[in-house]
Amino acid sequence: MKLIQSLNGHTANCICIEFDSTGKYFATGSADALVNLWDTNELICVRTFSRLDWPVRTLSFSSNGQLLASASEDLFIDISCVATGEKVCEVPCDSPTFTLAWHPKHKLLAYACDDKDKYNRDAGSVKLFGLPTES
């Protein structure tokens, strides 16, 4: 294996990278608080999502590649439509999000935040968020 291309699309270090299930796109999240969507064939940035204010910690495409979830130290998870860039949903969080992942078949998002218990100790909890399914 060898380096094929080096891409520049952020003003700060990339923290996370995720490919969609179709292989058509990949997304990068950066310390500049931006999420860039890249076309894997053309190797160009086709869209930038700028709804987060803090460095992007984690990204995940839905199983069908239509949705992109991104999170940071902001107290919400942004879920965007890959095709249009529009916000689909904002999942409120009580603390910064460390990681998230979509279910491989359903519109179910698992995520873990910096939650604390009543004694201010790490709670170690995982939460699930589901989007309505189409009939």
PDB file of C-alpha atoms in Angstrom:
ATOM      1  CA  MET A   1       0.000   0.000   0.000  1.00  0.00           C
ATOM      2  CA  LYS A   2       1.101   3.553  -0.662  1.00  0.00           C
ATOM      3  CA  LEU A   3      -0.117   7.114  -0.167  1.00  0.00           C
ATOM      4  CA  ILE A   4      -2.547   7.987  -2.965  1.00  0.00           C
ATOM      5  CA  GLN A   5      -3.466  11.561  -2.115  1.00  0.00           C
ATOM      6  CA  SER A   6      -3.188  14.088   0.690  1.00  0.00           C
ATOM      7  CA  LEU A   7      -6.307  16.240   1.055  1.00  0.00           C
ATOM      8  CA  ASN A   8      -6.595  19.625   2.732  1.00  0.00           C
ATOM      9  CA  GLY A   9      -9.993  20.744   3.912  1.00  0.00           C
ATOM     10  CA  HIS A  10      -9.661  21.867   7.508  1.00  0.00           C
ATOM     11  CA  THR A  11      -7.848  24.662   9.309  1.00  0.00           C
ATOM     12  CA  ALA A  12      -6.965  22.384  12.238  1.00  0.00           C
ATOM     13  CA  ASN A  13      -6.151  18.706  12.840  1.00  0.00           C
ATOM     14  CA  CYS A  14      -8.630  16.017  11.783  1.00  0.00           C
ATOM     15  CA  ILE A  15      -9.874  14.044  14.774  1.00  0.00           C
ATOM     16  CA  CYS A  16     -12.200  11.501  13.153  1.00  0.00           C
ATOM     17  CA  ILE A  17     -12.871   9.958   9.739  1.00  0.00           C
ATOM     18  CA  GLU A  18     -15.749   7.739   8.647  1.00  0.00           C
ATOM     19  CA  PHE A  19     -16.700   6.115   5.307  1.00  0.00           C
ATOM     20  CA  ASP A  20     -20.341   5.591   4.370  1.00  0.00           C
ATOM     21  CA  SER A  21     -21.536   2.037   3.671  1.00  0.00           C
ATOM     22  CA  THR A  22     -21.745   2.625  -0.086  1.00  0.00           C
ATOM     23  CA  GLY A  23     -18.166   3.857  -0.368  1.00  0.00           C
ATOM     24  CA  LYS A  24     -19.349   6.971  -2.215  1.00  0.00           C
ATOM     25  CA  TYR A  25     -18.439   9.385   0.580  1.00  0.00           C
ATOM     26  CA  PHE A  26     -16.275   9.790   3.612  1.00  0.00           C
ATOM     27  CA  ALA A  27     -16.541  12.459   6.283  1.00  0.00           C
ATOM     28  CA  THR A  28     -13.859  14.147   8.343  1.00  0.00           C
ATOM     29  CA  GLY A  29     -14.325  15.880  11.677  1.00  0.00           C
ATOM     30  CA  SER A  30     -11.788  18.391  12.875  1.00  0.00           C
ATOM     31  CA  ALA A  31     -10.613  20.556  15.744  1.00  0.00           C
ATOM     32  CA  ASP A  32     -11.905  23.499  13.665  1.00  0.00           C
ATOM     33  CA  ALA A  33     -15.460  22.304  14.586  1.00  0.00           C
ATOM     34  CA  LEU A  34     -16.268  21.505  10.952  1.00  0.00           C
ATOM     35  CA  VAL A  35     -17.431  18.285   9.333  1.00  0.00           C
ATOM     36  CA  ASN A  36     -16.436  17.886   5.689  1.00  0.00           C
ATOM     37  CA  LEU A  37     -18.094  15.445   3.291  1.00  0.00           C
ATOM     38  CA  TRP A  38     -15.767  14.111   0.599  1.00  0.00           C
ATOM     39  CA  ASP A  39     -16.524  12.382  -2.700  1.00  0.00           C
ATOM     40  CA  THR A  40     -14.296   9.281  -2.802  1.00  0.00           C
ATOM     41  CA  ASN A  41     -14.120   9.174  -6.618  1.00  0.00           C
ATOM     42  CA  GLU A  42     -13.310  12.835  -7.232  1.00  0.00           C
ATOM     43  CA  LEU A  43     -11.444  13.319  -3.912  1.00  0.00           C
ATOM     44  CA  ILE A  44     -13.078  16.705  -3.422  1.00  0.00           C
ATOM     45  CA  CYS A  45     -15.006  18.199  -0.525  1.00  0.00           C
ATOM     46  CA  VAL A  46     -18.637  18.379  -1.628  1.00  0.00           C
ATOM     47  CA  ARG A  47     -20.193  19.774   1.546  1.00  0.00           C
ATOM     48  CA  THR A  48     -19.223  21.322   4.871  1.00  0.00           C
ATOM     49  CA  PHE A  49     -21.384  21.099   7.995  1.00  0.00           C
ATOM     50  CA  SER A  50     -20.783  23.891  10.498  1.00  0.00           C
ATOM     51  CA  ARG A  51     -23.402  23.438  13.214  1.00  0.00           C
ATOM     52  CA  LEU A  52     -20.963  22.462  15.985  1.00  0.00           C
ATOM     53  CA  ASP A  53     -18.966  25.000  18.010  1.00  0.00           C
ATOM     54  CA  TRP A  54     -16.379  22.639  19.534  1.00  0.00           C
ATOM     55  CA  PRO A  55     -13.881  20.185  17.977  1.00  0.00           C
ATOM     56  CA  VAL A  56     -15.684  17.275  16.315  1.00  0.00           C
ATOM     57  CA  ARG A  57     -15.003  14.113  18.338  1.00  0.00           C
ATOM     58  CA  THR A  58     -17.022  11.496  16.496  1.00  0.00           C
ATOM     59  CA  LEU A  59     -18.917  10.815  13.253  1.00  0.00           C
ATOM     60  CA  SER A  60     -21.166   8.053  11.963  1.00  0.00           C
ATOM     61  CA  PHE A  61     -23.141   7.448   8.759  1.00  0.00           C
ATOM     62  CA  SER A  62     -26.498   5.683   8.971  1.00  0.00           C
ATOM     63  CA  SER A  63     -26.616   2.204   7.425  1.00  0.00           C
ATOM     64  CA  ASN A  64     -28.143   3.499   4.185  1.00  0.00           C
ATOM     65  CA  GLY A  65     -25.662   6.387   4.003  1.00  0.00           C
ATOM     66  CA  GLN A  66     -28.420   9.019   3.978  1.00  0.00           C
ATOM     67  CA  LEU A  67     -27.739  10.487   7.423  1.00  0.00           C
ATOM     68  CA  LEU A  68     -24.575  11.696   9.115  1.00  0.00           C
ATOM     69  CA  ALA A  69     -24.382  12.103  12.881  1.00  0.00           C
ATOM     70  CA  SER A  70     -21.642  14.261  14.382  1.00  0.00           C
ATOM     71  CA  ALA A  71     -20.849  15.272  17.937  1.00  0.00           C
ATOM     72  CA  SER A  72     -18.420  17.245  20.044  1.00  0.00           C
ATOM     73  CA  GLU A  73     -18.358  18.987  23.411  1.00  0.00           C
ATOM     74  CA  ASP A  74     -21.526  20.794  22.336  1.00  0.00           C
ATOM     75  CA  LEU A  75     -24.528  19.570  24.295  1.00  0.00           C
ATOM     76  CA  PHE A  76     -26.226  18.027  21.277  1.00  0.00           C
ATOM     77  CA  ILE A  77     -25.639  15.554  18.456  1.00  0.00           C
ATOM     78  CA  ASP A  78     -26.219  16.915  14.965  1.00  0.00           C
ATOM     79  CA  ILE A  79     -27.933  14.589  12.478  1.00  0.00           C
ATOM     80  CA  SER A  80     -27.773  15.873   8.895  1.00  0.00           C
ATOM     81  CA  CYS A  81     -29.033  14.744   5.505  1.00  0.00           C
ATOM     82  CA  VAL A  82     -26.002  13.760   3.431  1.00  0.00           C
ATOM     83  CA  ALA A  83     -27.669  14.658   0.097  1.00  0.00           C
ATOM     84  CA  THR A  84     -28.803  18.175   1.037  1.00  0.00           C
ATOM     85  CA  GLY A  85     -26.785  19.131   4.114  1.00  0.00           C
ATOM     86  CA  GLU A  86     -29.991  20.051   5.940  1.00  0.00           C
ATOM     87  CA  LYS A  87     -30.403  19.392   9.644  1.00  0.00           C
ATOM     88  CA  VAL A  88     -32.673  16.384  10.199  1.00  0.00           C
ATOM     89  CA  CYS A  89     -32.544  16.302  13.964  1.00  0.00           C
ATOM     90  CA  GLU A  90     -30.668  17.566  16.983  1.00  0.00           C
ATOM     91  CA  VAL A  91     -30.307  15.118  19.874  1.00  0.00           C
ATOM     92  CA  PRO A  92     -29.965  16.973  23.197  1.00  0.00           C
ATOM     93  CA  CYS A  93     -27.214  15.765  25.538  1.00  0.00           C
ATOM     94  CA  ASP A  94     -26.493  16.653  29.163  1.00  0.00           C
ATOM     95  CA  SER A  95     -22.729  16.467  28.653  1.00  0.00           C
ATOM     96  CA  PRO A  96     -20.126  16.265  25.852  1.00  0.00           C
ATOM     97  CA  THR A  97     -20.346  13.226  23.560  1.00  0.00           C
ATOM     98  CA  PHE A  98     -17.368  10.860  23.342  1.00  0.00           C
ATOM     99  CA  THR A  99     -18.532   8.415  20.667  1.00  0.00           C
ATOM    100  CA  LEU A 100     -21.548   7.406  18.596  1.00  0.00           C
ATOM    101  CA  ALA A 101     -22.528   4.718  16.089  1.00  0.00           C
ATOM    102  CA  TRP A 102     -25.562   3.859  13.968  1.00  0.00           C
ATOM    103  CA  HIS A 103     -27.164   0.424  14.058  1.00  0.00           C
ATOM    104  CA  PRO A 104     -26.217  -1.519  10.880  1.00  0.00           C
ATOM    105  CA  LYS A 105     -29.857  -1.937   9.740  1.00  0.00           C
ATOM    106  CA  HIS A 106     -32.131   0.456  11.637  1.00  0.00           C
ATOM    107  CA  LYS A 107     -32.340   4.188  12.330  1.00  0.00           C
ATOM    108  CA  LEU A 108     -31.020   3.665  15.835  1.00  0.00           C
ATOM    109  CA  LEU A 109     -28.103   5.719  17.146  1.00  0.00           C
ATOM    110  CA  ALA A 110     -26.054   4.627  20.162  1.00  0.00           C
ATOM    111  CA  TYR A 111     -23.933   7.238  21.914  1.00  0.00           C
ATOM    112  CA  ALA A 112     -21.881   7.722  25.054  1.00  0.00           C
ATOM    113  CA  CYS A 113     -21.379  11.028  26.822  1.00  0.00           C
ATOM    114  CA  ASP A 114     -19.363  12.313  29.754  1.00  0.00           C
ATOM    115  CA  ASP A 115     -22.310  11.646  32.074  1.00  0.00           C
ATOM    116  CA  LYS A 116     -21.879  11.705  35.855  1.00  0.00           C
ATOM    117  CA  ASP A 117     -23.819   9.941  38.599  1.00  0.00           C
ATOM    118  CA  LYS A 118     -25.266  11.707  41.655  1.00  0.00           C
ATOM    119  CA  TYR A 119     -21.809  11.619  43.305  1.00  0.00           C
ATOM    120  CA  ASN A 120     -20.205  13.268  40.236  1.00  0.00           C
ATOM    121  CA  ARG A 121     -18.458  10.030  39.268  1.00  0.00           C
ATOM    122  CA  ASP A 122     -18.311   8.797  35.681  1.00  0.00           C
ATOM    123  CA  ALA A 123     -21.632   7.096  34.944  1.00  0.00           C
ATOM    124  CA  GLY A 124     -20.406   4.867  32.112  1.00  0.00           C
ATOM    125  CA  SER A 125     -23.776   4.963  30.394  1.00  0.00           C
ATOM    126  CA  VAL A 126     -24.722   4.384  26.762  1.00  0.00           C
ATOM    127  CA  LYS A 127     -27.880   5.947  25.341  1.00  0.00           C
ATOM    128  CA  LEU A 128     -30.009   4.970  22.350  1.00  0.00           C
ATOM    129  CA  PHE A 129     -31.865   7.387  20.098  1.00  0.00           C
ATOM    130  CA  GLY A 130     -34.300   6.203  17.439  1.00  0.00           C
ATOM    131  CA  LEU A 131     -35.697   8.022  14.439  1.00  0.00           C
ATOM    132  CA  PRO A 132     -39.182   7.200  13.160  1.00  0.00           C
ATOM    133  CA  THR A 133     -39.276   4.627  10.369  1.00  0.00           C
ATOM    134  CA  GLU A 134     -41.056   5.254   7.080  1.00  0.00           C
ATOM    135  CA  SER A 135     -44.213   3.240   6.408  1.00  0.00           C
TER     136      SER A 135
END
